[in-house]
PDB file of C-alpha atoms in Angstrom:
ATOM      1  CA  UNK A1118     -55.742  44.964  79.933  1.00 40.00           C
ATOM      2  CA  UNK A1119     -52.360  44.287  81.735  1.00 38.00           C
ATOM      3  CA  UNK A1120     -53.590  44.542  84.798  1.00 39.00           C
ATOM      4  CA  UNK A1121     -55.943  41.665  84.439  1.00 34.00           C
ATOM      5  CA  UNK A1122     -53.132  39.701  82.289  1.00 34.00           C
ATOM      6  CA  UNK A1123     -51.296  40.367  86.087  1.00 34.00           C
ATOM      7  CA  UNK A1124     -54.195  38.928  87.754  1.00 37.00           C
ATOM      8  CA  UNK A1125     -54.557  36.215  85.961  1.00 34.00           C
ATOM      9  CA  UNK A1126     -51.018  35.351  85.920  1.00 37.00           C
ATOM     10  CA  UNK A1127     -50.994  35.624  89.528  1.00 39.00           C
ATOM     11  CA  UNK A1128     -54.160  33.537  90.097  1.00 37.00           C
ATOM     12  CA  UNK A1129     -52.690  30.566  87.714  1.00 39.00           C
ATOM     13  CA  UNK A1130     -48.901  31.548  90.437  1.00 38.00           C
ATOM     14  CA  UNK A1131     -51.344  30.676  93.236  1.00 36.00           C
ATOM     15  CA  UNK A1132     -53.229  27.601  92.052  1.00 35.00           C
ATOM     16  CA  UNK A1133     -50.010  25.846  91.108  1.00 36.00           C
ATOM     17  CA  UNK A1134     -48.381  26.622  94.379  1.00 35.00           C
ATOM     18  CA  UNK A1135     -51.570  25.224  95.912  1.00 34.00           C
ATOM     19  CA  UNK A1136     -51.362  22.575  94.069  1.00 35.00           C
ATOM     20  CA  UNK A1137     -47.517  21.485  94.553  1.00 37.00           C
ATOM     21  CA  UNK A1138     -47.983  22.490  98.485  1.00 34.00           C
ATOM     22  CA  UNK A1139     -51.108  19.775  98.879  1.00 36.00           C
ATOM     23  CA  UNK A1140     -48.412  17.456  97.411  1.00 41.00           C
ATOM     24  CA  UNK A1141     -50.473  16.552  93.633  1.00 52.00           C
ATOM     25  CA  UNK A1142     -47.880  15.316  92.156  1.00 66.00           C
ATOM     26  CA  UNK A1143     -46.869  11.146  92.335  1.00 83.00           C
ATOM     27  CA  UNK A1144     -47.757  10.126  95.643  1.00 96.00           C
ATOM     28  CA  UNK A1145     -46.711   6.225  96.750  1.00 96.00           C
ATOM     29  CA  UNK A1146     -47.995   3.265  95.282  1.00 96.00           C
ATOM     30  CA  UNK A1147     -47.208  -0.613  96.362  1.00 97.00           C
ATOM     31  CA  UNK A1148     -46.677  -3.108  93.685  1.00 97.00           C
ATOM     32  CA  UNK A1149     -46.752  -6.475  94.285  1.00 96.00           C
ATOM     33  CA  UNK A1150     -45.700  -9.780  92.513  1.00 96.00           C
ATOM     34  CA  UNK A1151     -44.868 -13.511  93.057  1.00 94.00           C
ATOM     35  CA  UNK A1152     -44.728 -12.455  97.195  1.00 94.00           C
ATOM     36  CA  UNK A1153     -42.401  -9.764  96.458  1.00 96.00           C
ATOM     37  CA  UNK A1154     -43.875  -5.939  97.080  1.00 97.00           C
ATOM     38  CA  UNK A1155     -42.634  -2.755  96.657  1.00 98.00           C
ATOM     39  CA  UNK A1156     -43.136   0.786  97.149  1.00 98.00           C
ATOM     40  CA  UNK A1157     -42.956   3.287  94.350  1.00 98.00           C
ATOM     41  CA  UNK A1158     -45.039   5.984  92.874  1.00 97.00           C
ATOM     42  CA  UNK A1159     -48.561   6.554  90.921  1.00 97.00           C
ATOM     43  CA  UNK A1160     -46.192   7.692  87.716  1.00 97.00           C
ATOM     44  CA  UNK A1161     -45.075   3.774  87.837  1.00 98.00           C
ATOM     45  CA  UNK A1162     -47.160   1.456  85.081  1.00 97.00           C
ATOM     46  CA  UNK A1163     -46.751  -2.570  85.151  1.00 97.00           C
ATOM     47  CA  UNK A1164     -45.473  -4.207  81.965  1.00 96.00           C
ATOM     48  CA  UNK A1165     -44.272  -7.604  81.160  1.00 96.00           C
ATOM     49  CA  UNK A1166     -40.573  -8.124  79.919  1.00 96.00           C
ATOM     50  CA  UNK A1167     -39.257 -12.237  79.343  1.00 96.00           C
ATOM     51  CA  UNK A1168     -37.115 -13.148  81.790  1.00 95.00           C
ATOM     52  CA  UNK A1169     -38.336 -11.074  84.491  1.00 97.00           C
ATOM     53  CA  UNK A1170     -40.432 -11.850  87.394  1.00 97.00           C
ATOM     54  CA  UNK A1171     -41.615  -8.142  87.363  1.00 98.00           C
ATOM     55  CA  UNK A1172     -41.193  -4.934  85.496  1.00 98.00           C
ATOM     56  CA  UNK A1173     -42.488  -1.036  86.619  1.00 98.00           C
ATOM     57  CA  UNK A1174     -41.895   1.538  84.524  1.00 97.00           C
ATOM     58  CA  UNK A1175     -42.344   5.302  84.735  1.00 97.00           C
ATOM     59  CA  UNK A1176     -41.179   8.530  82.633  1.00 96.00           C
ATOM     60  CA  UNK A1177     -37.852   8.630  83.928  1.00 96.00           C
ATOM     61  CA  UNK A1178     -37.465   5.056  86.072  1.00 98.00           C
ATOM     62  CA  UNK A1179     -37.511   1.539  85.935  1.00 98.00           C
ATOM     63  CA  UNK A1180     -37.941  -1.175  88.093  1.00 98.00           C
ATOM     64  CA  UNK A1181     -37.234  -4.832  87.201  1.00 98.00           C
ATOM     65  CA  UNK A1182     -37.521  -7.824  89.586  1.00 98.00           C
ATOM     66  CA  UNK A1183     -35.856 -11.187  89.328  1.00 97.00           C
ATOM     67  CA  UNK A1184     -37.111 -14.090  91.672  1.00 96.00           C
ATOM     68  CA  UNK A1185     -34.838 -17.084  91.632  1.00 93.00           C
ATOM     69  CA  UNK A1186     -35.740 -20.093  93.845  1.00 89.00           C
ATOM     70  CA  UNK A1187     -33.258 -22.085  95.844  1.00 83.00           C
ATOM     71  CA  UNK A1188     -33.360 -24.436  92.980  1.00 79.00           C
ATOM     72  CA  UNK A1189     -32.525 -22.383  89.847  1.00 77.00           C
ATOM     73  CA  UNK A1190     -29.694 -23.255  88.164  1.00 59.00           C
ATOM     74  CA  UNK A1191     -27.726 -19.964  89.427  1.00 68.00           C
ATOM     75  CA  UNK A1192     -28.344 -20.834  93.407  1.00 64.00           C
ATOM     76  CA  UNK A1193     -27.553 -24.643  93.182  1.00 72.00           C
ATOM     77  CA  UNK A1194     -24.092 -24.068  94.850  1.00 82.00           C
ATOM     78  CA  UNK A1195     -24.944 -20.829  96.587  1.00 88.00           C
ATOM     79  CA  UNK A1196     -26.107 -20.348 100.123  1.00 87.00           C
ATOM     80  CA  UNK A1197     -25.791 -16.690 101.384  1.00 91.00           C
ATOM     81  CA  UNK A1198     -26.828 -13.169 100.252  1.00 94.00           C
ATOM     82  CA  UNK A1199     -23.151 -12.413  99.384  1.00 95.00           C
ATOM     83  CA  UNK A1200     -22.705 -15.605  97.139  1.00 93.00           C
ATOM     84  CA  UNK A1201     -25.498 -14.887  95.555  1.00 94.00           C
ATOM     85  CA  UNK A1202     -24.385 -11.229  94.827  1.00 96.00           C
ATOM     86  CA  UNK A1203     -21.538 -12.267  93.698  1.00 95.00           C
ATOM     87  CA  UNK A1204     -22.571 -14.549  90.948  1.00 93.00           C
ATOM     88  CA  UNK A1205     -25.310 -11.804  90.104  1.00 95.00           C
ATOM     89  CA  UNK A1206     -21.876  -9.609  89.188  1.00 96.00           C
ATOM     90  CA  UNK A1207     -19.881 -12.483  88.185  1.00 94.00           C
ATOM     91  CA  UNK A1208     -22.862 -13.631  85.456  1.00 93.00           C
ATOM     92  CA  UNK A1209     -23.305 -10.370  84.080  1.00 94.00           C
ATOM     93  CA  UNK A1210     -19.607  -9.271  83.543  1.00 95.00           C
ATOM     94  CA  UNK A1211     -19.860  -6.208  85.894  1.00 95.00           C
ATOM     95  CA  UNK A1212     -16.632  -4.728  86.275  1.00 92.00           C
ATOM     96  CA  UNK A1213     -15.397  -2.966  89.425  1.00 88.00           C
ATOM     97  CA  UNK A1214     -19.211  -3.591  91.439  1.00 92.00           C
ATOM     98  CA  UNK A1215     -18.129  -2.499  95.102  1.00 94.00           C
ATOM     99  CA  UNK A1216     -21.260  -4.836  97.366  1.00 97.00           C
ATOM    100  CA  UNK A1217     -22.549  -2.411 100.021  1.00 97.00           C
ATOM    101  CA  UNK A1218     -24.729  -3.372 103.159  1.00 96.00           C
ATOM    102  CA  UNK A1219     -27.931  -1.624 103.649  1.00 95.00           C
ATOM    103  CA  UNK A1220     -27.302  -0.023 107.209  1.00 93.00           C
ATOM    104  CA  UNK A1221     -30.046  -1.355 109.053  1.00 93.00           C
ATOM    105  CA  UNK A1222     -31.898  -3.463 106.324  1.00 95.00           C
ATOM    106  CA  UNK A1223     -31.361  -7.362 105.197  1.00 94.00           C
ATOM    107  CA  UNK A1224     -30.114  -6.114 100.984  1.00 97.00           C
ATOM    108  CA  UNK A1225     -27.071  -5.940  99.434  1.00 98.00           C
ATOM    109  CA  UNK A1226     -26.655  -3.631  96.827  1.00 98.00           C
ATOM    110  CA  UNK A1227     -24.215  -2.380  93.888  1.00 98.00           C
ATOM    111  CA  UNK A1228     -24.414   0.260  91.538  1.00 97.00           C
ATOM    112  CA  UNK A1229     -22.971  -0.077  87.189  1.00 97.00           C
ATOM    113  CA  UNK A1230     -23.547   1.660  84.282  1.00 96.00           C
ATOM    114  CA  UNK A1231     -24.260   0.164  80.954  1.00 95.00           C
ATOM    115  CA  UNK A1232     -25.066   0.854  78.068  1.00 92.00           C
ATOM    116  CA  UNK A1233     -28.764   0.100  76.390  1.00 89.00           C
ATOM    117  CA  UNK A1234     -29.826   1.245  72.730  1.00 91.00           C
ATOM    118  CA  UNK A1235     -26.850   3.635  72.011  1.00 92.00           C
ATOM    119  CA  UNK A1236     -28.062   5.401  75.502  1.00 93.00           C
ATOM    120  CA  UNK A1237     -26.304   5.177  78.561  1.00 96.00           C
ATOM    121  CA  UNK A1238     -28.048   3.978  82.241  1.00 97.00           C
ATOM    122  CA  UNK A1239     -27.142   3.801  85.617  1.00 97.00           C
ATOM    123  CA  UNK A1240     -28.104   0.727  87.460  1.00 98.00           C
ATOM    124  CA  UNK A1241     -28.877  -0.063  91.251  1.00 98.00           C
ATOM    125  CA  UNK A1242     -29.095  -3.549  92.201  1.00 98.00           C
ATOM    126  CA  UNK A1243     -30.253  -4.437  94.916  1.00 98.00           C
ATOM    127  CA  UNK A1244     -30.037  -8.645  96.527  1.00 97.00           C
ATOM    128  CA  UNK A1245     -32.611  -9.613  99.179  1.00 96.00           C
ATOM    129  CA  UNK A1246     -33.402 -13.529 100.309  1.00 93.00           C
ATOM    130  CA  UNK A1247     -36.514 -14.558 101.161  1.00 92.00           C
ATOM    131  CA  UNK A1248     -36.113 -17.474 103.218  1.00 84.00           C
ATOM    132  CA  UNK A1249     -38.957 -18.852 102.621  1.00 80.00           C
ATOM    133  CA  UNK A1250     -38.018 -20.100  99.078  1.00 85.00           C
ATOM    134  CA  UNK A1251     -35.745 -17.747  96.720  1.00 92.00           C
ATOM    135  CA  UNK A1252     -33.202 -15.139  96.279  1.00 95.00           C
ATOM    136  CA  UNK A1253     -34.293 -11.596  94.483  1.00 96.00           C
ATOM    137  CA  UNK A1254     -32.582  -9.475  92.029  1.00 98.00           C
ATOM    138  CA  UNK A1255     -34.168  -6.051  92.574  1.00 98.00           C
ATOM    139  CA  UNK A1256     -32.698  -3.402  90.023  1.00 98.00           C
ATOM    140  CA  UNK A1257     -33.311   0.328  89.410  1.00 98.00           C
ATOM    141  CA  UNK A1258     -32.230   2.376  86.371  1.00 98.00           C
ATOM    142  CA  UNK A1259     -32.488   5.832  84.601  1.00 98.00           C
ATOM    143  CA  UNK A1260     -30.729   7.354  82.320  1.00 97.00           C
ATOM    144  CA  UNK A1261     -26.756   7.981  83.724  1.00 96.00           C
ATOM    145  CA  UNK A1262     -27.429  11.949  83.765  1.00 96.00           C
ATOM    146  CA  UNK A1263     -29.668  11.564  86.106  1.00 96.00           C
ATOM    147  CA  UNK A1264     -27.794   9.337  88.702  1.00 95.00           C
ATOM    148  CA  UNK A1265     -26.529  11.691  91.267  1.00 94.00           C
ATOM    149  CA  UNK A1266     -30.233  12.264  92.107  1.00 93.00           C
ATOM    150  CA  UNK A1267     -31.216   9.069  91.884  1.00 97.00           C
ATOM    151  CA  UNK A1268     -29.031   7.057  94.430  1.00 97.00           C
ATOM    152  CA  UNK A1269     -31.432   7.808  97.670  1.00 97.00           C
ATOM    153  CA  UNK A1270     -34.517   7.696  95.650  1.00 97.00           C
ATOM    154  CA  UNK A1271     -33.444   3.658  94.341  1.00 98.00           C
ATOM    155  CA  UNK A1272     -32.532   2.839  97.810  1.00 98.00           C
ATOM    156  CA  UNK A1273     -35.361   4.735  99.647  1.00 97.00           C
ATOM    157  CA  UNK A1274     -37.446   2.384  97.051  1.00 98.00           C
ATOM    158  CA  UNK A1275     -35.633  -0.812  97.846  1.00 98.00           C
ATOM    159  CA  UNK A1276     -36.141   0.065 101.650  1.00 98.00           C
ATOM    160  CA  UNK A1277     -39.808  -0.441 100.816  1.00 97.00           C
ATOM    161  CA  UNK A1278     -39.060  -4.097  99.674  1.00 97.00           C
ATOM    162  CA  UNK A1279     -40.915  -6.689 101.740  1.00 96.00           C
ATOM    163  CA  UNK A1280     -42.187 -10.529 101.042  1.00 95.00           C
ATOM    164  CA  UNK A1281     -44.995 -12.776 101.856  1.00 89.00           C
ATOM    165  CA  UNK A1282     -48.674 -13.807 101.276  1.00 74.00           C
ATOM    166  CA  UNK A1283     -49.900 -10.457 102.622  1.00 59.00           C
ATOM    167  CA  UNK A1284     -49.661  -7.567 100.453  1.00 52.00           C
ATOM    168  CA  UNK A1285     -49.136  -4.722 103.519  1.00 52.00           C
ATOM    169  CA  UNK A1286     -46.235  -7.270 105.386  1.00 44.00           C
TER     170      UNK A1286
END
């Protein structure tokens, strides 16, 4: 009897090392809205939220997009990437935001906590202009324990970020 509990314990060992090797868990999936699209993962589920332009969320991750033409009441006086950041952090009363470059991409980005519900998230914002016709507020959260492993993830995400009538720009 214990040896085929052993067997059977080793066969169920094997088929989930199988499984994790042939990579079954969330593989990439693009989203795309208003001429914005991203790249995140199968675990990722559309859902509306007012105000937004877009919203993903998974188990452990969210995704929110904010398009804001040229127009908008927050870009009437602003021109570049960095004014717009700034009145992103200026707007939403985020204390001590340090604005980082993207090495080698066209975002801005900042990173805050806050917090939601009694629970407490860590944010990464991300600003991209599309020059066609608006700015973008992309933003990332999960919950703040889970930040340190986060912070490549976000920005591997917001790497993915490209605009335009085509879905695969």
């Amino acid at each position: 009897m214990k040896k085929k509990i052993l067997m059977l314990l080793s066969a169920i060992l094997v088929v989930a090392c199988i499984l994790g090797i042939t990579g079954c868990g969330a593989k990439e999936k693009r989203f795309s809205k208003a001429g914005m699209h991203i790249t995140l993962t199968t675990e990722f589920y559309e859902k509306e939220l007012d105000g937004q332009t877009a919203y993903w969320e998974s188990a452990r991750n969210i995704a929110i997009a904010l398009k804001e033409s040229y127009t908008d009441a927050l870009a009437e006086n602003v021109t570049t990437l960095s004014e717009y950041t700034d009145a992103v952090i200026t707007i939403n009363k985020i204390k001590n935001a340090e604005v980082y470059t993207r090495e080698g991409k066209d975002y801005l980005y900042f990173t805050y906590d806050r917090s939601v519900s009694g629970k407490n998230f860590f944010y990464l914002a991300t600003t991209h202009l599309y020059e066609a016709d608006s700015f973008w507020l992309i933003q990332f959260a999960c919950e703040a324990k889970y930040k340190e492993d986060r912070v490549e993830l976000f920005l591997g995400w917001a790497d993915s970020v490209c605009f335009g009538d085509t879905e695969y720009v």
